[in-house]
XYZ file of C-alpha atoms in Angstrom:
371
model
C 28.850 -51.399 16.353
C 25.100 -51.984 16.281
C 23.710 -52.299 12.793
C 22.213 -48.659 11.689
C 21.656 -46.923 8.337
C 25.323 -45.036 8.088
C 24.837 -43.649 4.793
C 21.560 -42.007 6.868
C 23.552 -40.559 9.624
C 26.273 -39.467 7.411
C 23.619 -37.364 5.673
C 22.517 -35.908 9.006
C 23.522 -32.301 8.930
C 23.514 -29.988 11.835
C 25.348 -28.307 14.528
C 27.522 -29.973 17.412
C 29.112 -27.559 20.030
C 31.255 -29.618 22.561
C 32.828 -28.485 26.080
C 35.001 -30.004 28.527
C 32.526 -32.328 29.501
C 29.156 -31.767 27.598
C 27.778 -32.081 23.995
C 25.031 -30.629 22.015
C 23.706 -31.731 18.645
C 20.942 -30.812 16.594
C 20.047 -32.800 13.060
C 18.071 -31.444 10.222
C 18.840 -34.547 7.870
C 17.614 -37.736 7.472
C 17.601 -40.904 9.662
C 16.083 -44.005 10.224
C 16.789 -46.431 11.841
C 10.970 -64.612 33.840
C 12.196 -62.503 36.768
C 13.538 -64.643 39.941
C 10.947 -66.461 41.764
C 12.297 -65.470 45.179
C 11.253 -62.017 44.145
C 8.203 -62.286 42.474
C 6.945 -64.530 45.632
C 7.478 -61.258 48.085
C 3.943 -60.012 47.431
C 0.986 -61.126 44.782
C -0.962 -57.830 43.388
C -4.724 -59.036 43.115
C -5.431 -57.513 39.736
C -8.527 -59.328 39.078
C -10.571 -57.736 41.612
C -9.384 -54.191 40.690
C -10.309 -54.644 36.905
C -13.712 -56.094 37.728
C -14.295 -53.094 40.037
C -13.059 -50.653 37.548
C -15.091 -51.899 34.599
C -18.497 -51.687 36.929
C -18.001 -48.020 37.367
C -18.517 -47.804 33.614
C -16.002 -47.103 30.978
C -14.237 -43.549 30.882
C -14.576 -41.496 28.010
C -11.258 -42.120 26.370
C -11.284 -45.548 26.308
C -12.144 -49.238 27.378
C -11.405 -51.230 30.698
C -8.635 -53.857 30.105
C -5.859 -55.292 32.033
C -2.255 -56.245 31.901
C -1.070 -59.383 29.954
C -0.311 -62.470 31.187
C 3.530 -61.644 30.691
C 3.295 -58.507 32.507
C 1.426 -59.588 35.437
C 3.749 -62.324 35.780
C 6.555 -60.032 35.474
C 5.587 -57.912 38.414
C 7.787 -56.995 41.045
C 6.054 -54.928 43.862
C 8.335 -52.132 45.258
C 6.723 -52.880 49.076
C 6.350 -56.307 50.784
C 3.356 -57.621 52.633
C 0.379 -56.010 51.230
C 2.235 -53.564 48.489
C 1.236 -50.363 50.247
C 3.845 -48.108 50.742
C 4.565 -47.129 54.424
C 2.133 -45.131 55.973
C 0.213 -44.967 52.865
C -3.304 -46.063 52.264
C -5.003 -47.733 49.613
C -7.102 -45.359 47.440
C -11.217 -45.752 47.172
C -10.981 -46.034 43.870
C -8.944 -49.033 42.430
C -6.470 -49.588 40.059
C -7.513 -49.779 36.350
C -5.917 -49.984 32.938
C -7.471 -47.735 30.007
C -7.148 -49.296 26.140
C -7.600 -45.807 24.089
C -6.186 -47.875 20.729
C -8.523 -49.014 18.739
C -6.014 -51.098 16.831
C -4.957 -54.390 18.327
C -1.442 -54.070 16.958
C -0.759 -50.680 18.111
C -2.144 -50.369 22.358
C -2.161 -47.255 23.631
C -3.141 -48.111 27.398
C -2.670 -46.327 30.368
C -3.175 -47.029 34.269
C -4.002 -44.851 36.803
C -5.376 -45.192 40.808
C -2.077 -46.912 41.682
C -2.353 -48.066 45.657
C 0.519 -50.710 45.423
C 3.306 -49.344 42.891
C 5.486 -51.958 41.346
C 7.594 -52.656 38.358
C 7.115 -54.693 35.279
C 10.163 -56.079 33.604
C 11.713 -56.678 30.395
C 14.431 -59.091 30.144
C 17.159 -59.700 27.443
C 17.665 -62.737 25.809
C 21.410 -61.872 25.812
C 21.589 -59.127 28.591
C 24.663 -56.794 28.730
C 24.703 -56.190 32.629
C 22.948 -52.718 32.477
C 19.392 -52.061 33.700
C 17.262 -49.203 33.241
C 14.485 -48.120 35.659
C 11.893 -46.651 32.607
C 9.359 -44.076 34.243
C 6.759 -43.445 31.547
C 4.814 -40.076 31.334
C 1.246 -38.751 31.261
C 0.753 -35.617 32.742
C 0.735 -36.818 36.421
C -2.798 -37.865 35.797
C -1.910 -41.090 34.198
C 0.517 -43.580 33.480
C 1.215 -44.748 29.670
C 1.768 -48.123 29.395
C 2.884 -48.868 25.623
C 4.123 -45.448 23.839
C 6.645 -45.158 26.627
C 6.933 -48.675 27.608
C 6.340 -51.917 25.869
C 7.201 -50.034 22.326
C 10.809 -49.651 23.848
C 11.754 -53.582 23.952
C 12.559 -53.797 20.347
C 15.473 -51.362 20.314
C 16.168 -51.420 23.939
C 16.168 -55.258 25.148
C 16.329 -57.320 22.228
C 18.849 -55.102 20.264
C 20.324 -53.259 23.056
C 20.674 -56.141 25.689
C 19.287 -53.966 28.153
C 17.102 -55.080 31.297
C 14.129 -52.728 31.742
C 11.959 -52.164 34.684
C 8.764 -50.115 33.935
C 7.500 -48.473 36.936
C 3.678 -48.107 37.702
C 3.892 -45.228 40.459
C 1.749 -43.407 42.369
C 0.322 -40.376 41.243
C 0.671 -37.126 43.504
C -3.273 -35.763 43.089
C -4.846 -38.908 44.000
C -4.529 -38.578 47.961
C -1.466 -40.230 48.908
C 0.369 -39.832 52.042
C 3.230 -38.568 50.765
C 1.386 -35.958 48.501
C 3.629 -34.666 45.905
C 6.652 -36.768 46.998
C 4.957 -40.028 46.338
C 6.355 -40.567 42.608
C 9.636 -39.988 43.996
C 9.265 -42.089 46.678
C 8.511 -44.944 44.286
C 11.264 -44.515 42.015
C 14.037 -43.745 44.903
C 12.378 -47.301 46.356
C 12.574 -48.857 42.801
C 15.952 -48.225 42.236
C 17.176 -49.187 45.590
C 15.134 -52.704 44.809
C 16.869 -53.104 41.348
C 20.217 -52.687 42.790
C 20.062 -54.500 45.730
C 19.109 -57.206 43.885
C 21.055 -56.671 41.044
C 23.035 -59.957 41.303
C 19.702 -62.199 41.294
C 18.629 -60.188 37.852
C 22.177 -60.782 36.222
C 22.961 -56.627 36.325
C 25.705 -54.836 37.355
C 24.907 -52.650 40.200
C 27.087 -50.050 39.118
C 25.335 -49.699 35.706
C 21.698 -48.848 36.738
C 20.271 -45.959 35.248
C 16.919 -44.517 34.698
C 15.023 -43.130 31.959
C 11.952 -40.817 32.162
C 9.280 -39.752 29.578
C 7.249 -36.029 29.788
C 6.066 -36.175 33.381
C 8.358 -39.184 34.437
C 11.265 -37.396 33.181
C 10.584 -35.134 36.023
C 10.363 -37.899 38.114
C 13.253 -39.034 36.844
C 15.110 -35.814 36.673
C 13.904 -35.234 40.655
C 15.600 -39.052 41.451
C 18.728 -37.527 39.748
C 18.933 -34.576 41.782
C 17.063 -35.597 45.027
C 18.124 -39.336 45.414
C 19.792 -38.765 48.804
C 17.022 -37.126 50.058
C 15.031 -38.496 53.061
C 11.087 -38.586 51.699
C 9.947 -41.162 53.870
C 11.530 -42.880 56.912
C 13.535 -46.237 56.012
C 11.506 -49.319 56.282
C 14.264 -51.964 55.679
C 17.394 -52.648 54.476
C 16.492 -51.830 50.996
C 15.588 -48.074 51.758
C 19.532 -48.206 53.033
C 20.760 -48.879 49.677
C 22.407 -46.190 47.366
C 19.484 -44.771 45.146
C 21.672 -42.394 42.991
C 21.052 -43.608 39.348
C 24.223 -44.019 37.481
C 23.204 -42.089 34.519
C 19.876 -40.648 33.460
C 18.020 -40.365 29.878
C 15.291 -37.617 29.994
C 13.005 -37.486 27.112
C 11.181 -34.303 26.307
C 11.076 -34.001 29.937
C 8.817 -31.716 32.467
C 11.283 -29.790 34.541
C 10.331 -25.867 35.553
C 7.649 -25.553 37.975
C 8.593 -21.896 37.988
C 7.863 -19.979 34.706
C 7.006 -19.925 31.235
C 8.207 -22.879 30.385
C 6.041 -24.952 33.044
C 3.662 -27.827 31.764
C 0.851 -26.330 33.575
C -1.254 -29.605 33.826
C 2.027 -31.647 35.309
C 2.231 -28.524 37.642
C -1.800 -28.668 38.640
C -1.410 -32.115 39.435
C 1.690 -32.002 41.323
C 1.612 -28.578 43.475
C -2.052 -27.597 43.212
C -3.662 -24.681 41.068
C -1.328 -21.908 42.381
C 1.517 -23.078 44.210
C 3.818 -19.993 45.976
C 7.131 -19.722 44.404
C 9.249 -21.697 46.680
C 7.393 -24.460 46.708
C 7.480 -24.329 42.516
C 11.232 -23.884 42.807
C 11.562 -27.053 45.090
C 10.071 -29.006 42.372
C 11.899 -27.499 39.837
C 14.915 -29.862 39.551
C 17.022 -27.622 37.942
C 17.500 -25.850 40.989
C 19.059 -28.795 42.407
C 21.725 -29.894 40.060
C 25.010 -30.028 41.617
C 28.692 -31.996 40.639
C 27.110 -35.231 41.944
C 24.297 -35.128 39.381
C 24.321 -38.095 37.182
C 25.841 -37.939 33.823
C 22.578 -36.876 31.793
C 21.258 -37.688 27.977
C 18.494 -34.979 27.014
C 16.265 -35.229 24.217
C 13.579 -32.848 22.850
C 11.672 -31.837 19.830
C 11.865 -27.987 19.182
C 8.370 -27.959 17.852
C 6.924 -29.690 21.057
C 3.787 -27.176 21.751
C 3.314 -29.202 24.864
C 6.071 -29.513 27.054
C 8.451 -26.534 26.023
C 11.793 -27.159 24.602
C 13.248 -24.658 27.095
C 13.001 -27.663 30.049
C 15.621 -29.430 28.305
C 17.560 -26.381 27.839
C 17.060 -24.986 31.456
C 18.362 -28.565 32.944
C 21.005 -28.514 30.190
C 22.170 -25.338 31.626
C 22.709 -26.055 34.989
C 24.087 -29.584 34.421
C 26.882 -27.539 32.020
C 27.147 -24.854 35.523
C 27.718 -27.798 37.695
C 30.257 -29.480 35.384
C 28.372 -32.746 35.096
C 28.746 -34.294 31.673
C 25.867 -33.948 29.498
C 24.538 -34.784 25.755
C 21.670 -33.363 24.637
C 20.269 -34.135 20.784
C 17.396 -31.354 19.621
C 15.570 -32.449 17.080
C 13.279 -29.684 14.822
C 10.441 -31.962 14.279
C 8.971 -34.461 16.450
C 6.063 -32.652 18.638
C 5.691 -34.348 22.196
C 5.068 -38.010 23.253
C 6.518 -39.307 19.888
C 8.435 -42.089 22.031
C 9.570 -45.251 19.727
C 6.467 -45.054 17.331
C 5.765 -41.348 16.607
C 8.839 -40.673 14.435
C 8.329 -42.333 11.464
C 10.107 -40.043 8.269
C 11.408 -37.884 11.110
C 15.360 -37.491 12.104
C 13.995 -37.878 15.383
C 13.768 -41.874 14.436
C 17.591 -41.794 15.204
C 17.020 -41.132 19.050
C 17.531 -45.249 20.157
C 20.602 -45.689 18.582
C 21.460 -42.327 20.098
C 20.804 -43.325 23.388
C 22.151 -46.599 23.247
C 25.364 -45.642 21.928
C 25.543 -42.989 24.839
C 24.642 -45.938 27.574
C 27.475 -47.728 26.257
C 29.459 -45.068 26.725
C 29.233 -44.414 30.307
C 30.473 -48.079 30.947
C 33.459 -47.292 29.082
C 34.080 -43.813 30.609
C 33.508 -45.215 33.568
C 36.181 -48.014 33.443
C 38.526 -45.181 32.119
C 38.081 -43.359 35.248
C 41.720 -43.818 37.553
């Protein structure tokens, strides 16, 4: 069992509601707690020109142009061969840019936007346990955050947990891509298939490939978990015929609903426009697409989240329970929105990485016990 503050965990108090295949816990106590060359050679992305072009346009109001680290550039895996563009798509007029919003070098807070050529950045453990996570950070469908819901995961999930992380830089739906609102899902499907197709080269069990999404990235992850079999682009190669269903999914303060009062207005606007009709809004609300084949799900939310209301997780949990999908939901009284790993100091929600790791381990055990 992994090291954790057991005394603190025993001090946690709350409620647990068990169903035949589901569990909900609310805590009120105190708890603390180089990719294969064959793939990397597949295609090369020109980052220098993109950074220089973005810088020439002048710095944005919320930060300074930077570029990904040398380690990140060396760990890139393009989703698509050749020029890196998705089939039928085109390069955006604006070059990809990375913006640093933090003035503290030890706590970077970067984001990326204007992604034309989607790709993965791989974080590999020294002692891999065979499981992999496709990580989809949030950003309100306006940007993709790189650190709070990306690099900050490394100590817990990679170094301690032994998981191989594939962090997705996906195309944003409001930037004019050919697939429109489906562009993020196209990238998520392709990423999951690419990971699974090359699992042996990465030292990964192809049946232990999950997805973890945060905020708007949680909407992408939930869409992947409910629409994995939907054809959202014509097959391009053999990889596009690989199963895109995640073996499990973790949704962290996710955007789910696009239809009612729980909807995150900013994400909905970027995804669907100012006033989507009811049918379109329902099509892009994952709770309406849950069925018995939806992957086992881990849900995490803070009850005081005023950006993406906790009702989003509750709606999805109710749909999972109705469909008989194994689900575990953790609700914490405090944490707000976007806490990731860093924003949990002194809060009971700081226990969430260990809870997630234990749950991921349990999925492998349960699969082995299934006749």
